[in-house]
PDB file of C-alpha atoms in Angstrom:
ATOM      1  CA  UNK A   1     -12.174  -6.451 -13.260  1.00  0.00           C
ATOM      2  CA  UNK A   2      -8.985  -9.237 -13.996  1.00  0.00           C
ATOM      3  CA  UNK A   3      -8.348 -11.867 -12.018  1.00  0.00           C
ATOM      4  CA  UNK A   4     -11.403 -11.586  -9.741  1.00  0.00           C
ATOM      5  CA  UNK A   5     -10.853 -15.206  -8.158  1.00  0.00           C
ATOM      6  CA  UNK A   6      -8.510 -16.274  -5.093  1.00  0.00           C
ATOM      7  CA  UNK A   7      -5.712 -18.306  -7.623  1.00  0.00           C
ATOM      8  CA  UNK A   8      -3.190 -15.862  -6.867  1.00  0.00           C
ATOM      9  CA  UNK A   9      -1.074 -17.073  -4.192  1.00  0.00           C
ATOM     10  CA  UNK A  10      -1.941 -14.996  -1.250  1.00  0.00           C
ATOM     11  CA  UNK A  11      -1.885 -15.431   2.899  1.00  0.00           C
ATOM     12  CA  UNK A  12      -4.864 -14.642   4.450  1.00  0.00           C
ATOM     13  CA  UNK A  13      -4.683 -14.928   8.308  1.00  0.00           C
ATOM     14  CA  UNK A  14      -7.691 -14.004  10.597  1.00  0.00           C
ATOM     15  CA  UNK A  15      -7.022 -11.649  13.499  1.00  0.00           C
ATOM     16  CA  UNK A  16      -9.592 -11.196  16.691  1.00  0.00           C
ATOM     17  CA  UNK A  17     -10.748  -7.166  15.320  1.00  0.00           C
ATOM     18  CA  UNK A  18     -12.895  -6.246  12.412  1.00  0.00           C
ATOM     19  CA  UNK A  19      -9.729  -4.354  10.671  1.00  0.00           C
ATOM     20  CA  UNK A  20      -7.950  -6.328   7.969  1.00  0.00           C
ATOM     21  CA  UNK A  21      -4.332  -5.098   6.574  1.00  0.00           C
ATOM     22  CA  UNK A  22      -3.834  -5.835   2.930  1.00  0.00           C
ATOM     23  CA  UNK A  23       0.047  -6.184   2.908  1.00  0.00           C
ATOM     24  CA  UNK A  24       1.714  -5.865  -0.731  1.00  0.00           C
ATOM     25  CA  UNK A  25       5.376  -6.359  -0.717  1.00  0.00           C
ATOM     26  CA  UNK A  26       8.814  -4.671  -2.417  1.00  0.00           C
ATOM     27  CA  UNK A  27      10.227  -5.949  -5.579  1.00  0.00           C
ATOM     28  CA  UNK A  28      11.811  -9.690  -5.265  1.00  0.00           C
ATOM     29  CA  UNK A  29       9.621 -10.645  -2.202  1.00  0.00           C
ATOM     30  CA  UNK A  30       6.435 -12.262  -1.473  1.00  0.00           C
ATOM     31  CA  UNK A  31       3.154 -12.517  -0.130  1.00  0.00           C
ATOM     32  CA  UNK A  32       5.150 -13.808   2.958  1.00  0.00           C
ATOM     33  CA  UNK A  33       7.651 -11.001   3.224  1.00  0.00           C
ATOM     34  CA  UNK A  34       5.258  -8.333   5.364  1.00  0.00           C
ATOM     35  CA  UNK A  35       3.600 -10.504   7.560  1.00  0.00           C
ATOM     36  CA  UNK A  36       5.926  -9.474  10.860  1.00  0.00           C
ATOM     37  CA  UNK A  37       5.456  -6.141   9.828  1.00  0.00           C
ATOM     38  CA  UNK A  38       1.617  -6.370   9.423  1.00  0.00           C
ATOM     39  CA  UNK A  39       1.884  -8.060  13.483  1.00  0.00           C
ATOM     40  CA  UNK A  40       3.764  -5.141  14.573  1.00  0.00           C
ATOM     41  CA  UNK A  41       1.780  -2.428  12.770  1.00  0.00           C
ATOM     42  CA  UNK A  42      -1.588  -3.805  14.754  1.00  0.00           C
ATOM     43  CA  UNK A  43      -1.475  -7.418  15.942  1.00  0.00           C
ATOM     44  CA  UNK A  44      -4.957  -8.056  16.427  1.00  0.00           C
ATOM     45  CA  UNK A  45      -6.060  -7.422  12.479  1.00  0.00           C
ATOM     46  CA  UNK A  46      -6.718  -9.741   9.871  1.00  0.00           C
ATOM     47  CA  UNK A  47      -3.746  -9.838   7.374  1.00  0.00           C
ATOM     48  CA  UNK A  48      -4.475 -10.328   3.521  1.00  0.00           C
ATOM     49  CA  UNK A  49      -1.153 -11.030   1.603  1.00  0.00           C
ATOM     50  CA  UNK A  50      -1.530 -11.240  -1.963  1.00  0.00           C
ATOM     51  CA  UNK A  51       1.804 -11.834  -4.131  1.00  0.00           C
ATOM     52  CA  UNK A  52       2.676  -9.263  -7.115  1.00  0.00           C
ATOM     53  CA  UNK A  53       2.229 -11.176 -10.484  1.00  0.00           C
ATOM     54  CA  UNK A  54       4.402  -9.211 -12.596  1.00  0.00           C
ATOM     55  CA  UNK A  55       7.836 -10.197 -13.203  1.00  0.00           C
ATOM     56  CA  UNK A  56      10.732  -8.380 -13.538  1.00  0.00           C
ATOM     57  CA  UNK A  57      14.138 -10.339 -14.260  1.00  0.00           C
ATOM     58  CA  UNK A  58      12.328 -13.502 -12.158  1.00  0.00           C
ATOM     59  CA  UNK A  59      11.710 -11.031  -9.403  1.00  0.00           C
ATOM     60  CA  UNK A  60       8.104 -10.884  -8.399  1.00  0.00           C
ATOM     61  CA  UNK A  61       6.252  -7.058  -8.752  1.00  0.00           C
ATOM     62  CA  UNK A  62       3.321  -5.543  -8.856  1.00  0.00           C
ATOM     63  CA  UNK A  63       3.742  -3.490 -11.960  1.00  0.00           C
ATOM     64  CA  UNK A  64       5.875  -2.967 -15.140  1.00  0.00           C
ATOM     65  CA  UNK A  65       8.843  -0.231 -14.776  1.00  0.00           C
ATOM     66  CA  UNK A  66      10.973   0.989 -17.508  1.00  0.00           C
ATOM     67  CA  UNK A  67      14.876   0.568 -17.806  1.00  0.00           C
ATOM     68  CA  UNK A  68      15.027   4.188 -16.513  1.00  0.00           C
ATOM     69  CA  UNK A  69      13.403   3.349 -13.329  1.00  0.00           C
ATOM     70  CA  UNK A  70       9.816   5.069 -14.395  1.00  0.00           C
ATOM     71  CA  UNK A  71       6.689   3.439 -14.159  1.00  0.00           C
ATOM     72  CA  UNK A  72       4.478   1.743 -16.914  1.00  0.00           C
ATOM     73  CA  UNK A  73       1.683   3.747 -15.789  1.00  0.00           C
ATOM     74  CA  UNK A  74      -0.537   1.381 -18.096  1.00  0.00           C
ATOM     75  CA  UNK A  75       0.894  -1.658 -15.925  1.00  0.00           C
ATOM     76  CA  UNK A  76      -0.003   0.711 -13.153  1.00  0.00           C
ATOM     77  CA  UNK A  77      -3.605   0.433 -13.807  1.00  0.00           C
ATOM     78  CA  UNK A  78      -3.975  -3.045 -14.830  1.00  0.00           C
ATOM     79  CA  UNK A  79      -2.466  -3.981 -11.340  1.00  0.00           C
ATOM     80  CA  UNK A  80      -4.701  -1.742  -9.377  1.00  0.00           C
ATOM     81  CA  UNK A  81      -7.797  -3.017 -10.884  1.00  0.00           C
ATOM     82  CA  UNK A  82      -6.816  -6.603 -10.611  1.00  0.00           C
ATOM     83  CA  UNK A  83      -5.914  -6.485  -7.012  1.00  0.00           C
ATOM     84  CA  UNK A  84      -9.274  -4.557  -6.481  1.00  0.00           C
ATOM     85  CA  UNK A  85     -10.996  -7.472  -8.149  1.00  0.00           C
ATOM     86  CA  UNK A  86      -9.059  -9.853  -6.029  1.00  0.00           C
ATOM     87  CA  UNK A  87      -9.703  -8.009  -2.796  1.00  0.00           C
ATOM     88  CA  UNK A  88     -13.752  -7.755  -3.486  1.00  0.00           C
ATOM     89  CA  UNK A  89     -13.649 -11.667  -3.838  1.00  0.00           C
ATOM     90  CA  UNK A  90     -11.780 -11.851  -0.832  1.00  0.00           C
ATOM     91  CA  UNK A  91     -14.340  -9.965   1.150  1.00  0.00           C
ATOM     92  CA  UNK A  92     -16.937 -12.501   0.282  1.00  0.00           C
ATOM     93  CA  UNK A  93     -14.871 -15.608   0.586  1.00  0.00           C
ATOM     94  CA  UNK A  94     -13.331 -14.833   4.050  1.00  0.00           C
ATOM     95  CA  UNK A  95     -15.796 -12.334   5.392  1.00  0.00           C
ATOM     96  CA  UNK A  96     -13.947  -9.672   5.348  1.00  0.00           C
ATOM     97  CA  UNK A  97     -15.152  -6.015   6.868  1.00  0.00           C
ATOM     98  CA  UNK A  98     -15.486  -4.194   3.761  1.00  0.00           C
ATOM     99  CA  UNK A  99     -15.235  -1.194   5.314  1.00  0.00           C
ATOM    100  CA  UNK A 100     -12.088  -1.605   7.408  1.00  0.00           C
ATOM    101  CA  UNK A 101      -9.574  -2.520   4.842  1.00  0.00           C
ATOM    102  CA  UNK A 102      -6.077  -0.388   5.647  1.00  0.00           C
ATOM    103  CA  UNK A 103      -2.938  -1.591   3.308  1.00  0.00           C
ATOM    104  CA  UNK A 104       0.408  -1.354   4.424  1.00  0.00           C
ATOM    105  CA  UNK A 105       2.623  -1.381   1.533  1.00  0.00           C
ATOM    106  CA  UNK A 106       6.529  -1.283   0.900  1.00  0.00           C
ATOM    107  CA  UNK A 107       8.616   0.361  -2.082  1.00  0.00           C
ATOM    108  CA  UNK A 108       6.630  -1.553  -5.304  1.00  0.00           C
ATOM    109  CA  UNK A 109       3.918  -2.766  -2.650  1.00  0.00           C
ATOM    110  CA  UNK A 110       3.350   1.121  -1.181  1.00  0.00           C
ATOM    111  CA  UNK A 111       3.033   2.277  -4.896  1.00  0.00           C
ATOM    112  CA  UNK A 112       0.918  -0.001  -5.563  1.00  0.00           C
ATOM    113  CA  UNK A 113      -1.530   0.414  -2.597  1.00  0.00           C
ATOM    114  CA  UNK A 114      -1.174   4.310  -3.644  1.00  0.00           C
ATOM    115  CA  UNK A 115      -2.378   3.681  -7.173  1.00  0.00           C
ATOM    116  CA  UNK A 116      -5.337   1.354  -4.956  1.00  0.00           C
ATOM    117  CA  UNK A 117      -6.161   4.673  -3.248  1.00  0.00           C
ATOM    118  CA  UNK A 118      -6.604   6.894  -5.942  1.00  0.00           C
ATOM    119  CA  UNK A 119      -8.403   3.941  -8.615  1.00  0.00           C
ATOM    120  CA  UNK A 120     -10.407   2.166  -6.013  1.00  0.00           C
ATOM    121  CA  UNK A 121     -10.625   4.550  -2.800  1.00  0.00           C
ATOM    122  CA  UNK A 122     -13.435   3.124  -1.907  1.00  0.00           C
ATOM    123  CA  UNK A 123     -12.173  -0.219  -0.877  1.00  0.00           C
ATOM    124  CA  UNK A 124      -9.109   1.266   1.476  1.00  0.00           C
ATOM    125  CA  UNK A 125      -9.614   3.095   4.890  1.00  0.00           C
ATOM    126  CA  UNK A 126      -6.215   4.565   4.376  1.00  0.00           C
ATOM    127  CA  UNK A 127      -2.358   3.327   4.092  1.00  0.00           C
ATOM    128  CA  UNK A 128       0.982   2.985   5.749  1.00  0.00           C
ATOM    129  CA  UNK A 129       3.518   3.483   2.063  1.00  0.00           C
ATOM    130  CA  UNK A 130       6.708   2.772   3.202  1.00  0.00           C
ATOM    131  CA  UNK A 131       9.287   3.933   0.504  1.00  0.00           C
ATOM    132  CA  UNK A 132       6.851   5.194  -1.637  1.00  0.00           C
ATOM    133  CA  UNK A 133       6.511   7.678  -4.376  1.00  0.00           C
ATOM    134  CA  UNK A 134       3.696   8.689  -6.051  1.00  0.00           C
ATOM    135  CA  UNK A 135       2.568   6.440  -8.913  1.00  0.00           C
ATOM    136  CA  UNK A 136       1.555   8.770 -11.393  1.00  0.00           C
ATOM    137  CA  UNK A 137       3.131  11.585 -13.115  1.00  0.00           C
ATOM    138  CA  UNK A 138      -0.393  13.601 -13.066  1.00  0.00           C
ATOM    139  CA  UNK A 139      -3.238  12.237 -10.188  1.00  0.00           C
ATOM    140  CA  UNK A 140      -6.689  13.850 -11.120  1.00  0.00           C
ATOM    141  CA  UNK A 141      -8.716  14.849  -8.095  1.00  0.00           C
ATOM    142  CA  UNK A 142     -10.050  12.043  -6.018  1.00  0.00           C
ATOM    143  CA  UNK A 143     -12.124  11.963  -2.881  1.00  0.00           C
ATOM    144  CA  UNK A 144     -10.112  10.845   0.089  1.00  0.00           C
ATOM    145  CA  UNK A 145     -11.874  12.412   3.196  1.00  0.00           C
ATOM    146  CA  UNK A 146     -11.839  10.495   5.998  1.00  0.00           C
ATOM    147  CA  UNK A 147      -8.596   8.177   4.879  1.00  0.00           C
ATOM    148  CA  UNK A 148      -5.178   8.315   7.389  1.00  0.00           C
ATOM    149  CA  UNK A 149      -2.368   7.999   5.244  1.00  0.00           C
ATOM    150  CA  UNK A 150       0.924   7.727   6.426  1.00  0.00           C
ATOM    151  CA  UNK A 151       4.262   8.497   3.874  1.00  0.00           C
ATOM    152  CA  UNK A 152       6.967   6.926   5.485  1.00  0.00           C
ATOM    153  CA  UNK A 153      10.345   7.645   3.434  1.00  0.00           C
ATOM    154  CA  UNK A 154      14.456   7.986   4.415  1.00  0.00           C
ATOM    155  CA  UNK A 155      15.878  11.149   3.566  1.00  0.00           C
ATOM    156  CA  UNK A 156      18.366   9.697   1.229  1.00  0.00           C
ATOM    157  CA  UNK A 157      15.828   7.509  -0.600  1.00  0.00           C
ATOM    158  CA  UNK A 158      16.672   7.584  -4.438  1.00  0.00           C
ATOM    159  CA  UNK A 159      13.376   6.110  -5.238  1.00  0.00           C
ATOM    160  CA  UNK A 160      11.449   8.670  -3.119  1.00  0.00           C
ATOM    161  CA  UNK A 161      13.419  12.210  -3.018  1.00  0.00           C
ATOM    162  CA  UNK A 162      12.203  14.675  -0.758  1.00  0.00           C
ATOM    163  CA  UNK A 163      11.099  17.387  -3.038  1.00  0.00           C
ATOM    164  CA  UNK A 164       8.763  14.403  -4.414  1.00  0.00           C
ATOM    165  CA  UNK A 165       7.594  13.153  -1.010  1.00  0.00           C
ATOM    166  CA  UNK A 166       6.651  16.567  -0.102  1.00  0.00           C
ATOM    167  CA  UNK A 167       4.290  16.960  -3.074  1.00  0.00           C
ATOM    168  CA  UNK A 168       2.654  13.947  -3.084  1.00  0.00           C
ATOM    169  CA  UNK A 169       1.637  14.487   0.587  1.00  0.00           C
ATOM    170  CA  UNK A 170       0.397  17.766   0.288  1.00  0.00           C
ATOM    171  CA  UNK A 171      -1.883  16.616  -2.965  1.00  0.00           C
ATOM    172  CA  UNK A 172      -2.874  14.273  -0.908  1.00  0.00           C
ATOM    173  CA  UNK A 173      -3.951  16.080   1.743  1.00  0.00           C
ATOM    174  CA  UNK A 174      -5.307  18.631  -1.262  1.00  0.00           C
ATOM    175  CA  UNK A 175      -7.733  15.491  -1.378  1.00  0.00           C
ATOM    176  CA  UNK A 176      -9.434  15.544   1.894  1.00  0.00           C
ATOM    177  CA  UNK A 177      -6.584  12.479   3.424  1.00  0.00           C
ATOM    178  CA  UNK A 178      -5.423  13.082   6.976  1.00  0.00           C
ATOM    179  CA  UNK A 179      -1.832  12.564   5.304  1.00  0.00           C
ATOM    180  CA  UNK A 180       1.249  12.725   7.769  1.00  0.00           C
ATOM    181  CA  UNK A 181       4.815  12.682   6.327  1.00  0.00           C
ATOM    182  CA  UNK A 182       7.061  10.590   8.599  1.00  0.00           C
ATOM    183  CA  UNK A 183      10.827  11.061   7.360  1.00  0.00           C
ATOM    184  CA  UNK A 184      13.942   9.382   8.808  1.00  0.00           C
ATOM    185  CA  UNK A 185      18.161  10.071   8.174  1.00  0.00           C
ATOM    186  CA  UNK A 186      18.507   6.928   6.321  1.00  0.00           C
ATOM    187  CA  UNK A 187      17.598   5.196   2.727  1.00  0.00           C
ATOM    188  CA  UNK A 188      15.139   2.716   1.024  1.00  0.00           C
ATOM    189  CA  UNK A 189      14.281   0.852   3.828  1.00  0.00           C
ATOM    190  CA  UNK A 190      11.566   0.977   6.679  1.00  0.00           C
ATOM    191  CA  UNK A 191      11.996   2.808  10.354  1.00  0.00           C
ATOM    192  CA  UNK A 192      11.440   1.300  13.177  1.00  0.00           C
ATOM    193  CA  UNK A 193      10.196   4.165  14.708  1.00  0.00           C
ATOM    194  CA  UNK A 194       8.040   4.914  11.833  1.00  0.00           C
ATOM    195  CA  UNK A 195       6.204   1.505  12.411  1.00  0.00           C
ATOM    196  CA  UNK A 196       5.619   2.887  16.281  1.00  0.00           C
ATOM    197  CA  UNK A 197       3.807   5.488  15.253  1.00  0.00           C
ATOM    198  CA  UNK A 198       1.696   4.166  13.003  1.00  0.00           C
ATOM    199  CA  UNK A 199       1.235   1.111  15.322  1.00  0.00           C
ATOM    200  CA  UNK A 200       0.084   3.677  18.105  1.00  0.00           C
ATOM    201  CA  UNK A 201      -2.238   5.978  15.693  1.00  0.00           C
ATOM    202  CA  UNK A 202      -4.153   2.771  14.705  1.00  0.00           C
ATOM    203  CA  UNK A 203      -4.490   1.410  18.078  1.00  0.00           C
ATOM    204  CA  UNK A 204      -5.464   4.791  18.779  1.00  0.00           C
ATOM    205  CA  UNK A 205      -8.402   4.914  16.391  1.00  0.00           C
ATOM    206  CA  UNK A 206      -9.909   1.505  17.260  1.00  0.00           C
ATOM    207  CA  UNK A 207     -10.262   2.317  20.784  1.00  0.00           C
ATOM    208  CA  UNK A 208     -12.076   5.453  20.189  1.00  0.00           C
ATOM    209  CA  UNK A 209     -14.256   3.264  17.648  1.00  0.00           C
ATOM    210  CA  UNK A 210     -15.355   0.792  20.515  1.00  0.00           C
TER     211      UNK A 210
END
């Protein structure tokens, strides 16, 4: 895998449980953007932050996009497998749980961590995609039993219509994820209420864990 070492700028912040959130932010932002959202979502995980290298018009991404809006699905891949070669040197540097990695992910950062899931499930427990589409045009069967994934989109989302969001989360569920579709009335932007729920379903889990 590409850029297997820690030189990408990146936050890592150690939390008192064994979880660890890998937060990957929306076009323009940072590896500094998500980090109130990753306290709300479950306060007492580790956060890993890592910054999208890809630019687009001086605005950091993940991955290449066309004029039209589509994805480079090629760019697609080459980010996927260089953040999982950055996450599997994180695990070792910071002692990371390996198996309690969840990534919370926003418009370019929740396609990302989708492409994560279906490239490199192995390294996710599941994911909070917050304006989020599916980032492939065709997804070949992947095992995903066992992995909560939460779609979180607006209604009147252009980058994530309906008819799309519906789709993706029942081929996802197709795959064995415990997939819920959370949907509020507004646009491109993340619910508070959404962030309750997923806040409470975690919190949920890791008390019936200890």
């Amino acid at each position: 895998m590409a850029n297997d070492t820690l030189e990408r700028p990146h936050v890592f912040n150690r939390g008192t449980s064994s979880r660890t959130l890998l937060l990957l932010h929306g076009t323009g932002a940072d590896e500094y953007d998500l980090l109130a959202l990753g306290a709300a979502i479950d306060p007492a995980a580790s956060v890993l932050s890592p910054r999208g290298m890809y630019l687009e018009a001086g605005m950091n991404r993940f991955f290449e996009r066309y004029p039209d809006g589509t994805f480079n699905e090629a760019s697609v891949d080459v980010a996927a497998n260089e953040l999982a070669g950055f996450i599997v040197t994180a695990i070792a540097e910071y002692e990371i749980d390996a198996a309690n990695i969840f990534a919370v992910g926003f418009s370019n950062g929740g396609n990302t961590a989708a492409a994560l899931l279906i490239r490199h499930p192995e390294l996710l427990t599941g994911a909070a995609l917050f304006g989020s589409a599916r980032p492939y045009r065709q997804v070949e069967p992947v095992a995903l039993a066992g992995k909560s994934i939460w779609l979180a989109n607006g209604d009147y989302d252009s980058y994530a219509p309906v008819e799309a969001s519906a789709e993706w989360v029942a081929q996802l569920r197709e795959f064995g994820a415990d997939a819920v579709w959370l949907r509020h009335s507004g646009g491109h932007q993340i619910s508070a209420e959404h962030v309750h729920i997923i806040h409470d379903a975690l919190v949920a889990s890791t008390s019936q864990s200890n």
